[in-house]
mmCIF file of C-alpha atoms in Angstrom:
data_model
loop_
_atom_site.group_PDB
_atom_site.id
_atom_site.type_symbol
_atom_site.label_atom_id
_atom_site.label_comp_id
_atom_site.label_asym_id
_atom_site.label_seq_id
_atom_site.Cartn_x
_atom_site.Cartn_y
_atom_site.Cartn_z
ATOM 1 C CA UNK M 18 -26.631 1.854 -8.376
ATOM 2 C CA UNK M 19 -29.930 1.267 -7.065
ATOM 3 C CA UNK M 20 -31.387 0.333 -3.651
ATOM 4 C CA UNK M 21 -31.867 -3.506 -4.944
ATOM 5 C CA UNK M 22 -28.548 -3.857 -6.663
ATOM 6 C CA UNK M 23 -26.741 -2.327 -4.029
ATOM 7 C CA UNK M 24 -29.427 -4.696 -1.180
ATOM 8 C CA UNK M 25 -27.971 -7.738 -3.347
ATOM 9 C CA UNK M 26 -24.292 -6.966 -3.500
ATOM 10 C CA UNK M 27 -24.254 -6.352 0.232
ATOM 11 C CA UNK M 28 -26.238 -9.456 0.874
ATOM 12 C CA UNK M 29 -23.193 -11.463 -0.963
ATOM 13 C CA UNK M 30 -20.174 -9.931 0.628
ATOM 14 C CA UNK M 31 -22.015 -10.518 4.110
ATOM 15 C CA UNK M 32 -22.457 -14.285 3.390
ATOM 16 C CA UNK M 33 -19.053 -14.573 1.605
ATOM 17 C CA UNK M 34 -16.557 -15.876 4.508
ATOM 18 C CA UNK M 35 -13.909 -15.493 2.606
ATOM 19 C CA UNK M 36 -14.979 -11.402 3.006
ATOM 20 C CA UNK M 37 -15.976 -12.171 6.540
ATOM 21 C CA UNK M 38 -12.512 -13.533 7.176
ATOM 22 C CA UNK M 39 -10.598 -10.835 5.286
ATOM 23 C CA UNK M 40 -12.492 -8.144 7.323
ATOM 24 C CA UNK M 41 -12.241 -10.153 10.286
ATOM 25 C CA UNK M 42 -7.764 -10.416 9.655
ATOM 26 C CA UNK M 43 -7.978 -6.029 8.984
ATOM 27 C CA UNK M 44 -9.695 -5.565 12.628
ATOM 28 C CA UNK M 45 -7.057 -7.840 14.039
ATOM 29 C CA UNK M 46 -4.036 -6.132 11.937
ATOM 30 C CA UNK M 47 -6.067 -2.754 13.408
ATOM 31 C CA UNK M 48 -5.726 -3.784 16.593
ATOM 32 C CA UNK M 49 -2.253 -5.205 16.941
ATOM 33 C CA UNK M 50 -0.775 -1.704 15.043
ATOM 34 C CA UNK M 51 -2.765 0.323 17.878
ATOM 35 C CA UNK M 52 -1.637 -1.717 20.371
ATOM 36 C CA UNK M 53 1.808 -1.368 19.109
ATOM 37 C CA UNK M 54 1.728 2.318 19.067
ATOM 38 C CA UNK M 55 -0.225 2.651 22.913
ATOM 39 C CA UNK M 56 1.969 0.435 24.595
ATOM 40 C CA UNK M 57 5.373 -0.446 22.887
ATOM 41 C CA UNK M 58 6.062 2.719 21.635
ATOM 42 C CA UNK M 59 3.935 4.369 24.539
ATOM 43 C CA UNK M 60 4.956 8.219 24.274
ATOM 44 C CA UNK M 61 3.449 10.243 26.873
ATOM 45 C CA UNK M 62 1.619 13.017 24.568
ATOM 46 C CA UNK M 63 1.134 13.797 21.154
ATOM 47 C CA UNK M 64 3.837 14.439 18.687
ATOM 48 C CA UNK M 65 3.499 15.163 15.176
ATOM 49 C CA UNK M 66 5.799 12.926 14.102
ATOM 50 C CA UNK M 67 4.038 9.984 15.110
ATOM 51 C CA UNK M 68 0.737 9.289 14.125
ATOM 52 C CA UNK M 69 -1.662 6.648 13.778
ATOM 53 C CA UNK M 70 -5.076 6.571 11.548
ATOM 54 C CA UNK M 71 -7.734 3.837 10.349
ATOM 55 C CA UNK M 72 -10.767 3.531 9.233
ATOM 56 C CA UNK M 73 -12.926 0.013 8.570
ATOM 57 C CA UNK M 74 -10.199 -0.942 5.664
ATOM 58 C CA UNK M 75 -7.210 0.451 5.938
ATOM 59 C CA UNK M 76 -4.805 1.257 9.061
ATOM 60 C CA UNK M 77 -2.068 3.672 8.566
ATOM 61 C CA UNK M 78 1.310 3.955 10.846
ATOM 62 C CA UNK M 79 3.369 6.977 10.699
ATOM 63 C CA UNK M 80 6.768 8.008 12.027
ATOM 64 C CA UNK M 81 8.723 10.618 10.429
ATOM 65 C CA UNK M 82 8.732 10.364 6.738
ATOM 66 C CA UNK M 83 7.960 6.842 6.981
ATOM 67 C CA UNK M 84 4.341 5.322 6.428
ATOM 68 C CA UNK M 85 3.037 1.805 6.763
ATOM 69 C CA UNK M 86 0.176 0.834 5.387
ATOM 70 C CA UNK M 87 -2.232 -2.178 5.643
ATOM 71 C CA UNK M 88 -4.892 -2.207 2.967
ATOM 72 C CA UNK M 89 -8.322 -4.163 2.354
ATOM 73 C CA UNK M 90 -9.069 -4.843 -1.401
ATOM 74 C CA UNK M 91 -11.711 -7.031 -1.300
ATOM 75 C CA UNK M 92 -10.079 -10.335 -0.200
ATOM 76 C CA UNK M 93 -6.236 -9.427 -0.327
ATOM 77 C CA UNK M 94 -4.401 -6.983 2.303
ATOM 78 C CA UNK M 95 -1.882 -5.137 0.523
ATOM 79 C CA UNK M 96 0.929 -3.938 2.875
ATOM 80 C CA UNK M 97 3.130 -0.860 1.914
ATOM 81 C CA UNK M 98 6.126 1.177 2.878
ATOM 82 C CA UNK M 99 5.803 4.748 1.845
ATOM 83 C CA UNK M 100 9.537 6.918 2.416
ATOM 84 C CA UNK M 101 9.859 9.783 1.290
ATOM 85 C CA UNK M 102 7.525 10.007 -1.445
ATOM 86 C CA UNK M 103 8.845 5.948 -2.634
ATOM 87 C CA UNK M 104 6.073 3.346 -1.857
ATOM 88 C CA UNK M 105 7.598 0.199 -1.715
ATOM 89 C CA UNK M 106 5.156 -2.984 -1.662
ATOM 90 C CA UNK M 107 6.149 -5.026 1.650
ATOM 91 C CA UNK M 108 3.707 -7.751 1.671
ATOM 92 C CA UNK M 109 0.216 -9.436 0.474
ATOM 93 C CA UNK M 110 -1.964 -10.986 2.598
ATOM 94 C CA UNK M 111 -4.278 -12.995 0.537
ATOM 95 C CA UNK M 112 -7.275 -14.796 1.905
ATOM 96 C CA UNK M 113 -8.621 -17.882 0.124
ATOM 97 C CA UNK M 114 -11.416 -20.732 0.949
ATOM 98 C CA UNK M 115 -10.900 -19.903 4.879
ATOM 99 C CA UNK M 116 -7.380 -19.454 5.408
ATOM 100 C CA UNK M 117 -4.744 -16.717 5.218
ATOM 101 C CA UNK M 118 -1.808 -16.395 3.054
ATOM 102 C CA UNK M 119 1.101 -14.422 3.027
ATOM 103 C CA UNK M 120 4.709 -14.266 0.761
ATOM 104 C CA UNK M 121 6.174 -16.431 3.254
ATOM 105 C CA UNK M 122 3.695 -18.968 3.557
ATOM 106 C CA UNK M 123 0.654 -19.375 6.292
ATOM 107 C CA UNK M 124 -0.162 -15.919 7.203
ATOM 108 C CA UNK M 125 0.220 -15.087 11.478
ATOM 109 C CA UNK M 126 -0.406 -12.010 13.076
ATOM 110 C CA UNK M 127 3.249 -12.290 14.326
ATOM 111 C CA UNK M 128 3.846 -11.140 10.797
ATOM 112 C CA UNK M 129 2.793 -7.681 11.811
ATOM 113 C CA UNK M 130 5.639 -7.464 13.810
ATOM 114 C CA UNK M 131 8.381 -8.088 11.196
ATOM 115 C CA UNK M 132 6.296 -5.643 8.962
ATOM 116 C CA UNK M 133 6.673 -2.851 11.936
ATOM 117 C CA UNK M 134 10.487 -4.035 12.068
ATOM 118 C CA UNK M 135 11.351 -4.000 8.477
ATOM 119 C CA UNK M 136 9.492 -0.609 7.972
ATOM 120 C CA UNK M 137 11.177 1.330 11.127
ATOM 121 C CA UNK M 138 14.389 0.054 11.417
ATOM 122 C CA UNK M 139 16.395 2.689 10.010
ATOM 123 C CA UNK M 140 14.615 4.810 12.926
ATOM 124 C CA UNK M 141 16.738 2.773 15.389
#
């Protein structure tokens, strides 16, 4: 890819706002699974069984041999359990002309939570 292709393709993702919105949800998602580890769980020190990693697009939860996993594919969000080895597909947060979409309807970030539920709840 050269420097003008690449100028022009990064010129339309920044004016798409369908993009802007989809990067916009991932920070948010980013920021409520941090939070959720710091303060809910809130374990004083580090234990290898429960970890936490993201980058720009993706945002990784760990406990045990259980994974969640929120995703950024363009404009869609996949979210995934991974246990033991099995990935199971939990939800899809699609984003279309300026709102947010989920399987049950109108996507919230109170959705996070039930995600965090449904993938930890045998840990309980």
């Amino acid at each position: 890819m050269d420097k003008e292709e690449l100028g022009r393709k990064i010129s339309e993702r920044v004016r798409n706002k369908d993009s802007e919105l989809a990067q916009k949800t991932i920070s948010e998602i980013i920021t409520y699974v941090s939070n959720f580890y710091s303060n809910d769980i809130a374990l004083e020190g580090h234990y290898e069984e429960v970890q936490i990693s993201s980058s720009a697009y993706k945002c990784n939860l760990k406990v045990f041999d259980t994974t969640l996993e929120y995703k950024l594919d363009d404009k869609k969000i996949s979210v995934t359990k991974e246990e033991n080895g099995q990935v199971t597909n939990i939800d899809e947060i699609n984003i279309d002309n300026g709102k947010t979409y989920c399987k049950h309807g109108k996507f919230s970030i109170e959705e996070i939570e039930k995600h965090l539920i449904e993938s930890f709840k045998s840990l309980i």
